[in-house]
Amino acid sequence: MAASLLRLHFHDCFVMGCDGSILLDSVGGILSEKLAGPNINSVRGFEVIDEIKYYLEEACPHTVSCADILAIAARDSVVLRGGPSWEVWLGRRDSLTASFTGANQFIPLPNSSLVGLIANFGQQGLDIGDLVALSGSHTFGRARCLSFRQRVYQDYNPEEYHDRYQKQTTFRRVLSSICPETGGDQRLAPLDYVTKNLFDNEYFINILQERGLLHSDNVLVNEDHEGEILSRVWYYASDRQAFFSSFVESIVKMGNINVLTGVQGEIRRNCRLVNI
């Protein structure tokens, strides 16, 4: 569940800001972000957030926002899987609505090009350094076949890339055994085959060997013609602490995207519903 809780924070912040909007169900005039393409049958952990909120409301009613819970849960999930810790800035308030359209528009897709990723992160005020560091969160967790099918079948041209991808034959065979060309959309594979349950820097070593699970992982190396991103990937692959430091800086920055404070929004009593 650790990677899923981190992903909830990420998907929340990229739509309207870090305001807990991803937690809202479809009620009344609200169309839930949970139903958007990048989220449906994919994001999870809502019951964990519900349980945390229940205990917080019992102990200290109407005080801790759902948006802050997401930020804290993301940090604790990383720590519990061997990653770095950081001080979470608190005081976010919860949105009064959700954006189904925004979830479809702003959450990066697993088949994104590098140009698309840079533009997508730029819309959130995040730069190339943030893109590389936050991509390192794919050092743990799993992805659905639907998300990496293109990487297995469409990204491979044996005539053009035979020599280059010769070493990838076994890896592709493993992936194709999990994810057929048709069907099996919900089958899962680890984002990091080497240390799939640890938050470490193995992700960067993997993509240097062209063993990133998602197309959007591999483009950090394959489509970086300037070399700026590749140099960061090499740096993080060789120095775990350097990656940890950059990740902390970038996730704190991400956690402050368009936050609601003061009298904006509200502090929900139930993370799935706006207050009555």
Coordinates of N, CA and C in Angstrom, one line a residue, residues 83-231:
G83 N 13.0 4.7 2.6 CA 13.4 6.0 2.0 C 13.6 7.1 3.0
P84 N 13.9 8.3 2.5 CA 14.2 9.5 3.4 C 13.0 10.0 4.1
S85 N 13.2 10.8 5.2 CA 12.1 11.5 5.9 C 12.2 12.9 5.6
W86 N 11.2 13.7 5.8 CA 11.2 15.1 5.7 C 10.1 15.7 6.5
E87 N 10.3 17.0 6.8 CA 9.2 17.7 7.6 C 8.1 18.1 6.6
V88 N 6.9 17.7 6.9 CA 5.8 18.0 6.1 C 5.2 19.3 6.5
W89 N 5.1 20.2 5.6 CA 4.4 21.5 5.9 C 2.9 21.2 6.1
L90 N 2.3 21.8 7.1 CA 0.9 21.5 7.4 C 0.1 22.8 7.3
G91 N -1.2 22.7 7.3 CA -2.1 23.8 7.2 C -2.9 23.9 5.9
R92 N -2.8 22.8 5.1 CA -3.6 22.8 3.9 C -5.1 22.6 4.3
R93 N -6.0 23.1 3.5 CA -7.4 22.9 3.7 C -7.9 22.2 2.5
D94 N -9.1 21.6 2.6 CA -9.7 20.7 1.6 C -10.6 21.5 0.6
S95 N -10.6 21.0 -0.6 CA -11.4 21.7 -1.7 C -12.9 21.4 -1.4
L96 N -13.7 22.2 -2.1 CA -15.1 22.1 -2.0 C -15.7 21.3 -3.2
T97 N -14.8 21.0 -4.1 CA -15.2 20.3 -5.4 C -14.0 19.5 -5.9
A98 N -14.3 18.8 -7.0 CA -13.3 18.0 -7.7 C -13.2 18.4 -9.1
S99 N -12.3 17.9 -9.9 CA -12.1 18.2 -11.3 C -11.8 16.9 -12.1
F100 N -12.9 16.3 -12.5 CA -12.8 15.1 -13.4 C -12.0 15.5 -14.7
T101 N -12.3 16.6 -15.2 CA -11.6 17.1 -16.4 C -10.2 17.3 -16.2
G102 N -9.9 18.0 -15.1 CA -8.5 18.2 -14.7 C -7.7 17.0 -14.5
A103 N -8.3 15.9 -13.9 CA -7.6 14.7 -13.7 C -7.2 14.0 -15.0
N104 N -8.1 14.2 -16.0 CA -7.8 13.6 -17.3 C -6.8 14.4 -18.1
Q105 N -6.7 15.7 -17.7 CA -5.8 16.6 -18.5 C -4.4 16.7 -17.9
F106 N -4.3 16.7 -16.6 CA -3.0 17.1 -16.0 C -2.2 16.0 -15.4
I107 N -2.8 14.9 -15.1 CA -2.0 13.7 -14.5 C -1.2 13.1 -15.6
P108 N 0.2 13.0 -15.5 CA 1.0 12.4 -16.5 C 0.6 11.0 -16.8
L109 N 0.7 10.6 -18.1 CA 0.3 9.3 -18.5 C 1.5 8.4 -18.7
P110 N 1.4 7.1 -18.5 CA 2.5 6.1 -18.6 C 3.1 6.0 -20.0
N111 N 2.4 6.5 -21.0 CA 2.9 6.5 -22.4 C 3.4 7.8 -22.8
S112 N 3.6 8.8 -21.9 CA 4.0 10.1 -22.3 C 5.4 10.2 -22.9
S113 N 5.6 11.1 -23.8 CA 6.9 11.4 -24.3 C 7.7 12.3 -23.3
L114 N 9.0 12.4 -23.5 CA 9.7 13.3 -22.6 C 9.3 14.7 -22.7
V115 N 9.1 15.2 -23.9 CA 8.6 16.5 -24.1 C 7.3 16.7 -23.4
G116 N 6.4 15.7 -23.5 CA 5.1 15.8 -22.8 C 5.2 15.9 -21.3
L117 N 6.1 15.1 -20.8 CA 6.4 15.1 -19.3 C 6.9 16.4 -18.9
I118 N 7.9 17.0 -19.6 CA 8.5 18.3 -19.2 C 7.4 19.3 -19.2
A119 N 6.5 19.3 -20.2 CA 5.5 20.3 -20.3 C 4.5 20.1 -19.2
N120 N 4.1 18.9 -18.9 CA 3.2 18.5 -17.9 C 3.6 19.0 -16.5
F121 N 4.9 18.7 -16.2 CA 5.4 19.1 -14.9 C 5.6 20.7 -14.9
G122 N 5.9 21.2 -16.0 CA 6.0 22.7 -16.0 C 4.7 23.4 -15.7
Q123 N 3.6 22.8 -16.1 CA 2.3 23.4 -15.8 C 2.1 23.5 -14.3
Q124 N 2.7 22.7 -13.6 CA 2.6 22.7 -12.1 C 3.7 23.4 -11.4
G125 N 4.5 24.1 -12.2 CA 5.6 24.9 -11.6 C 6.8 24.0 -11.2
L126 N 6.9 22.8 -11.8 CA 8.0 21.9 -11.5 C 8.9 21.8 -12.7
D127 N 10.2 21.8 -12.4 CA 11.2 21.8 -13.5 C 11.8 20.4 -13.8
I128 N 12.8 20.4 -14.7 CA 13.4 19.1 -15.1 C 13.9 18.3 -13.9
G129 N 14.6 19.1 -13.0 CA 15.1 18.4 -11.8 C 14.0 17.7 -11.0
D130 N 12.9 18.4 -10.9 CA 11.8 17.8 -10.1 C 11.2 16.6 -10.9
L131 N 11.2 16.7 -12.2 CA 10.7 15.5 -13.0 C 11.5 14.3 -12.7
V132 N 12.8 14.4 -12.8 CA 13.7 13.3 -12.6 C 13.6 12.7 -11.2
A133 N 13.7 13.6 -10.2 CA 13.7 13.2 -8.8 C 12.3 12.5 -8.5
L134 N 11.2 13.1 -8.9 CA 9.9 12.5 -8.6 C 9.6 11.2 -9.3
S135 N 10.2 11.1 -10.5 CA 10.1 9.9 -11.3 C 10.7 8.7 -10.5
G136 N 11.7 9.0 -9.6 CA 12.3 8.0 -8.8 C 11.4 7.3 -7.8
S137 N 10.2 7.9 -7.7 CA 9.2 7.2 -6.8 C 8.7 5.9 -7.4
H138 N 9.0 5.7 -8.7 CA 8.8 4.4 -9.3 C 9.8 3.3 -8.9
T139 N 10.5 3.6 -7.9 CA 11.4 2.6 -7.3 C 10.6 1.5 -6.5
F140 N 9.4 1.8 -6.3 CA 8.5 0.7 -5.7 C 7.1 0.9 -6.2
G141 N 6.3 -0.1 -5.9 CA 4.9 -0.2 -6.4 C 4.8 -1.0 -7.6
R142 N 3.6 -1.1 -8.2 CA 3.3 -2.0 -9.3 C 2.5 -1.2 -10.3
A143 N 2.4 -1.7 -11.5 CA 1.6 -1.0 -12.6 C 0.9 -2.1 -13.3
R144 N -0.3 -1.7 -13.9 CA -1.1 -2.6 -14.7 C -0.6 -2.8 -16.1
C145 N -0.9 -4.0 -16.6 CA -0.5 -4.3 -18.0 C -1.0 -3.2 -18.9
L146 N -2.1 -2.6 -18.7 CA -2.6 -1.5 -19.6 C -1.7 -0.4 -19.6
S147 N -0.9 -0.2 -18.6 CA 0.0 0.9 -18.5 C 1.4 0.7 -19.2
F148 N 1.7 -0.6 -19.3 CA 3.1 -0.8 -19.9 C 3.0 -1.7 -21.1
R149 N 1.8 -1.9 -21.7 CA 1.7 -2.7 -22.9 C 2.5 -2.1 -24.1
Q150 N 2.4 -0.8 -24.2 CA 3.1 -0.1 -25.3 C 4.6 -0.3 -25.2
R151 N 5.1 -0.2 -23.9 CA 6.5 -0.4 -23.7 C 7.0 -1.8 -24.1
V152 N 6.1 -2.8 -24.0 CA 6.5 -4.2 -24.4 C 6.4 -4.4 -25.9
Y153 N 5.4 -3.9 -26.5 CA 5.1 -4.3 -27.9 C 5.4 -3.2 -28.9
Q154 N 5.0 -2.0 -28.6 CA 5.1 -0.9 -29.7 C 6.4 -0.2 -29.7
D155 N 7.1 -0.2 -28.5 CA 8.4 0.5 -28.5 C 9.5 -0.3 -29.1
Y156 N 9.3 -1.5 -29.5 CA 10.3 -2.4 -30.0 C 10.2 -2.7 -31.5
N157 N 11.3 -2.3 -32.2 CA 11.4 -2.5 -33.6 C 12.6 -3.4 -33.8
P158 N 12.4 -4.7 -34.0 CA 13.6 -5.6 -34.0 C 14.5 -5.4 -35.2
E159 N 14.0 -4.8 -36.3 CA 14.9 -4.6 -37.4 C 15.8 -3.4 -37.2
E160 N 15.2 -2.3 -36.6 CA 16.0 -1.1 -36.3 C 16.9 -1.2 -35.1
Y161 N 16.4 -1.9 -34.1 CA 17.1 -1.8 -32.8 C 17.6 -3.2 -32.3
H162 N 17.8 -4.1 -33.2 CA 18.1 -5.5 -32.8 C 19.3 -5.6 -31.9
D163 N 20.4 -4.9 -32.3 CA 21.7 -5.0 -31.5 C 21.5 -4.3 -30.2
R164 N 20.8 -3.2 -30.3 CA 20.7 -2.4 -29.0 C 19.9 -3.1 -28.0
Y165 N 18.8 -3.8 -28.5 CA 17.9 -4.4 -27.5 C 18.1 -5.9 -27.3
Q166 N 19.2 -6.4 -27.9 CA 19.5 -7.9 -27.8 C 19.5 -8.3 -26.3
K167 N 20.1 -7.4 -25.4 CA 20.2 -7.8 -24.0 C 18.8 -7.7 -23.3
Q168 N 17.8 -7.1 -24.0 CA 16.5 -7.0 -23.4 C 15.5 -8.1 -23.7
T169 N 16.0 -9.1 -24.4 CA 15.1 -10.2 -24.9 C 14.5 -10.9 -23.7
T170 N 15.3 -11.2 -22.7 CA 14.7 -11.9 -21.5 C 13.7 -11.1 -20.7
F171 N 14.1 -9.8 -20.6 CA 13.2 -8.9 -19.8 C 11.9 -8.7 -20.5
R172 N 11.9 -8.5 -21.8 CA 10.7 -8.4 -22.6 C 9.9 -9.7 -22.6
R173 N 10.6 -10.8 -22.6 CA 9.8 -12.1 -22.5 C 9.1 -12.2 -21.2
V174 N 9.7 -11.8 -20.1 CA 9.1 -11.8 -18.8 C 7.8 -10.9 -18.8
L175 N 8.0 -9.7 -19.3 CA 6.9 -8.7 -19.4 C 5.8 -9.2 -20.2
S176 N 6.1 -9.8 -21.4 CA 5.1 -10.3 -22.3 C 4.3 -11.5 -21.7
S177 N 5.0 -12.2 -20.8 CA 4.3 -13.4 -20.2 C 3.3 -12.9 -19.2
I178 N 3.5 -11.7 -18.6 CA 2.5 -11.1 -17.7 C 1.5 -10.3 -18.5
C179 N 1.9 -9.6 -19.5 CA 1.0 -8.7 -20.2 C 0.9 -9.1 -21.7
P180 N -0.2 -9.8 -22.1 CA -0.4 -10.2 -23.5 C -0.7 -9.0 -24.4
E181 N -0.6 -9.1 -25.7 CA -0.9 -8.0 -26.6 C -2.4 -7.6 -26.5
T182 N -3.3 -8.5 -26.2 CA -4.7 -8.2 -25.9 C -5.1 -8.9 -24.7
G183 N -6.0 -8.3 -23.9 CA -6.5 -8.8 -22.7 C -5.5 -8.7 -21.5
G184 N -6.0 -9.1 -20.4 CA -5.1 -9.0 -19.2 C -4.8 -7.7 -18.7
D185 N -5.6 -6.7 -19.0 CA -5.3 -5.3 -18.7 C -5.0 -5.0 -17.2
Q186 N -5.6 -5.8 -16.3 CA -5.4 -5.6 -14.9 C -4.2 -6.4 -14.3
R187 N -3.5 -7.2 -15.1 CA -2.4 -7.9 -14.5 C -1.3 -6.9 -14.1
L188 N -0.6 -7.3 -13.0 CA 0.4 -6.3 -12.4 C 1.8 -6.8 -12.6
A189 N 2.7 -5.8 -12.7 CA 4.1 -6.1 -12.7 C 4.8 -5.0 -11.8
P190 N 5.9 -5.3 -11.1 CA 6.6 -4.4 -10.3 C 7.3 -3.3 -11.1
L191 N 7.2 -2.1 -10.7 CA 7.9 -1.0 -11.4 C 9.4 -1.1 -11.3
D192 N 9.9 -1.8 -10.2 CA 11.3 -2.0 -10.1 C 11.5 -3.5 -9.8
Y193 N 12.0 -4.3 -10.7 CA 12.1 -5.7 -10.6 C 13.2 -6.1 -9.6
V194 N 14.1 -5.3 -9.3 CA 15.3 -5.7 -8.4 C 14.9 -5.6 -6.9
T195 N 14.5 -4.4 -6.5 CA 14.1 -4.2 -5.1 C 12.7 -3.6 -5.1
K196 N 11.7 -4.4 -5.4 CA 10.4 -3.9 -5.7 C 9.6 -3.4 -4.5
N197 N 10.1 -3.7 -3.3 CA 9.4 -3.3 -2.1 C 10.2 -2.3 -1.3
L198 N 11.3 -1.8 -1.8 CA 12.1 -0.8 -1.2 C 12.1 0.5 -1.9
F199 N 12.2 1.6 -1.1 CA 12.4 2.9 -1.7 C 13.9 3.2 -1.7
D200 N 14.5 3.0 -2.9 CA 15.9 3.2 -3.0 C 16.2 3.8 -4.4
N201 N 17.4 3.8 -4.9 CA 17.8 4.4 -6.2 C 17.9 3.4 -7.3
E202 N 17.4 2.2 -7.1 CA 17.5 1.1 -8.1 C 16.8 1.5 -9.4
Y203 N 15.8 2.3 -9.3 CA 15.0 2.7 -10.5 C 15.9 3.3 -11.5
F204 N 16.9 4.1 -11.1 CA 17.7 4.8 -12.0 C 18.7 3.9 -12.6
I205 N 19.2 2.9 -11.9 CA 20.0 1.9 -12.5 C 19.2 1.1 -13.5
N206 N 18.0 0.8 -13.2 CA 17.2 0.0 -14.2 C 17.0 0.8 -15.5
I207 N 16.7 2.1 -15.4 CA 16.4 2.8 -16.7 C 17.7 3.0 -17.5
L208 N 18.8 3.0 -16.8 CA 20.1 3.1 -17.6 C 20.3 1.8 -18.3
Q209 N 19.8 0.7 -17.9 CA 19.9 -0.6 -18.5 C 18.6 -0.9 -19.4
E210 N 17.8 0.2 -19.6 CA 16.6 0.1 -20.4 C 15.6 -0.9 -19.9
R211 N 15.6 -1.0 -18.5 CA 14.6 -1.9 -17.9 C 13.6 -1.1 -17.0
G212 N 13.3 0.0 -17.5 CA 12.1 0.7 -16.9 C 10.9 0.1 -17.3
L213 N 9.9 -0.1 -16.4 CA 8.6 -0.8 -16.8 C 7.8 0.1 -17.8
L214 N 7.7 1.3 -17.5 CA 6.8 2.2 -18.3 C 7.6 2.9 -19.4
H215 N 6.8 3.2 -20.5 CA 7.4 4.0 -21.5 C 7.9 5.3 -21.0
S216 N 7.2 5.9 -20.1 CA 7.5 7.2 -19.5 C 8.7 7.2 -18.6
D217 N 9.1 6.0 -18.2 CA 10.4 5.8 -17.4 C 11.5 5.8 -18.4
N218 N 11.4 5.1 -19.5 CA 12.6 4.9 -20.4 C 12.9 6.1 -21.2
V219 N 11.9 7.0 -21.4 CA 12.1 8.2 -22.2 C 13.1 9.2 -21.5
L220 N 13.2 9.1 -20.2 CA 14.1 9.9 -19.5 C 15.6 9.7 -20.0
V221 N 15.8 8.5 -20.5 CA 17.1 8.2 -21.1 C 17.1 8.3 -22.6
N222 N 16.1 7.6 -23.2 CA 16.1 7.4 -24.6 C 15.8 8.7 -25.4
E223 N 15.1 9.7 -24.8 CA 14.7 10.9 -25.5 C 15.4 12.1 -25.1
D224 N 16.3 12.0 -24.2 CA 17.1 13.1 -23.7 C 18.3 13.4 -24.6
H225 N 18.1 14.2 -25.6 CA 19.1 14.5 -26.6 C 20.1 15.6 -26.1
E226 N 19.7 16.3 -25.1 CA 20.6 17.4 -24.5 C 21.6 16.8 -23.5
G227 N 21.2 15.7 -22.8 CA 22.0 15.1 -21.8 C 21.9 15.6 -20.4
E228 N 21.0 16.6 -20.2 CA 20.9 17.1 -18.8 C 20.2 16.1 -17.9
I229 N 19.1 15.5 -18.4 CA 18.4 14.5 -17.6 C 19.3 13.3 -17.4
L230 N 19.9 12.8 -18.5 CA 20.7 11.6 -18.4 C 21.8 11.8 -17.3
S231 N 22.4 13.0 -17.2 CA 23.5 13.2 -16.2 C 22.9 13.1 -14.8

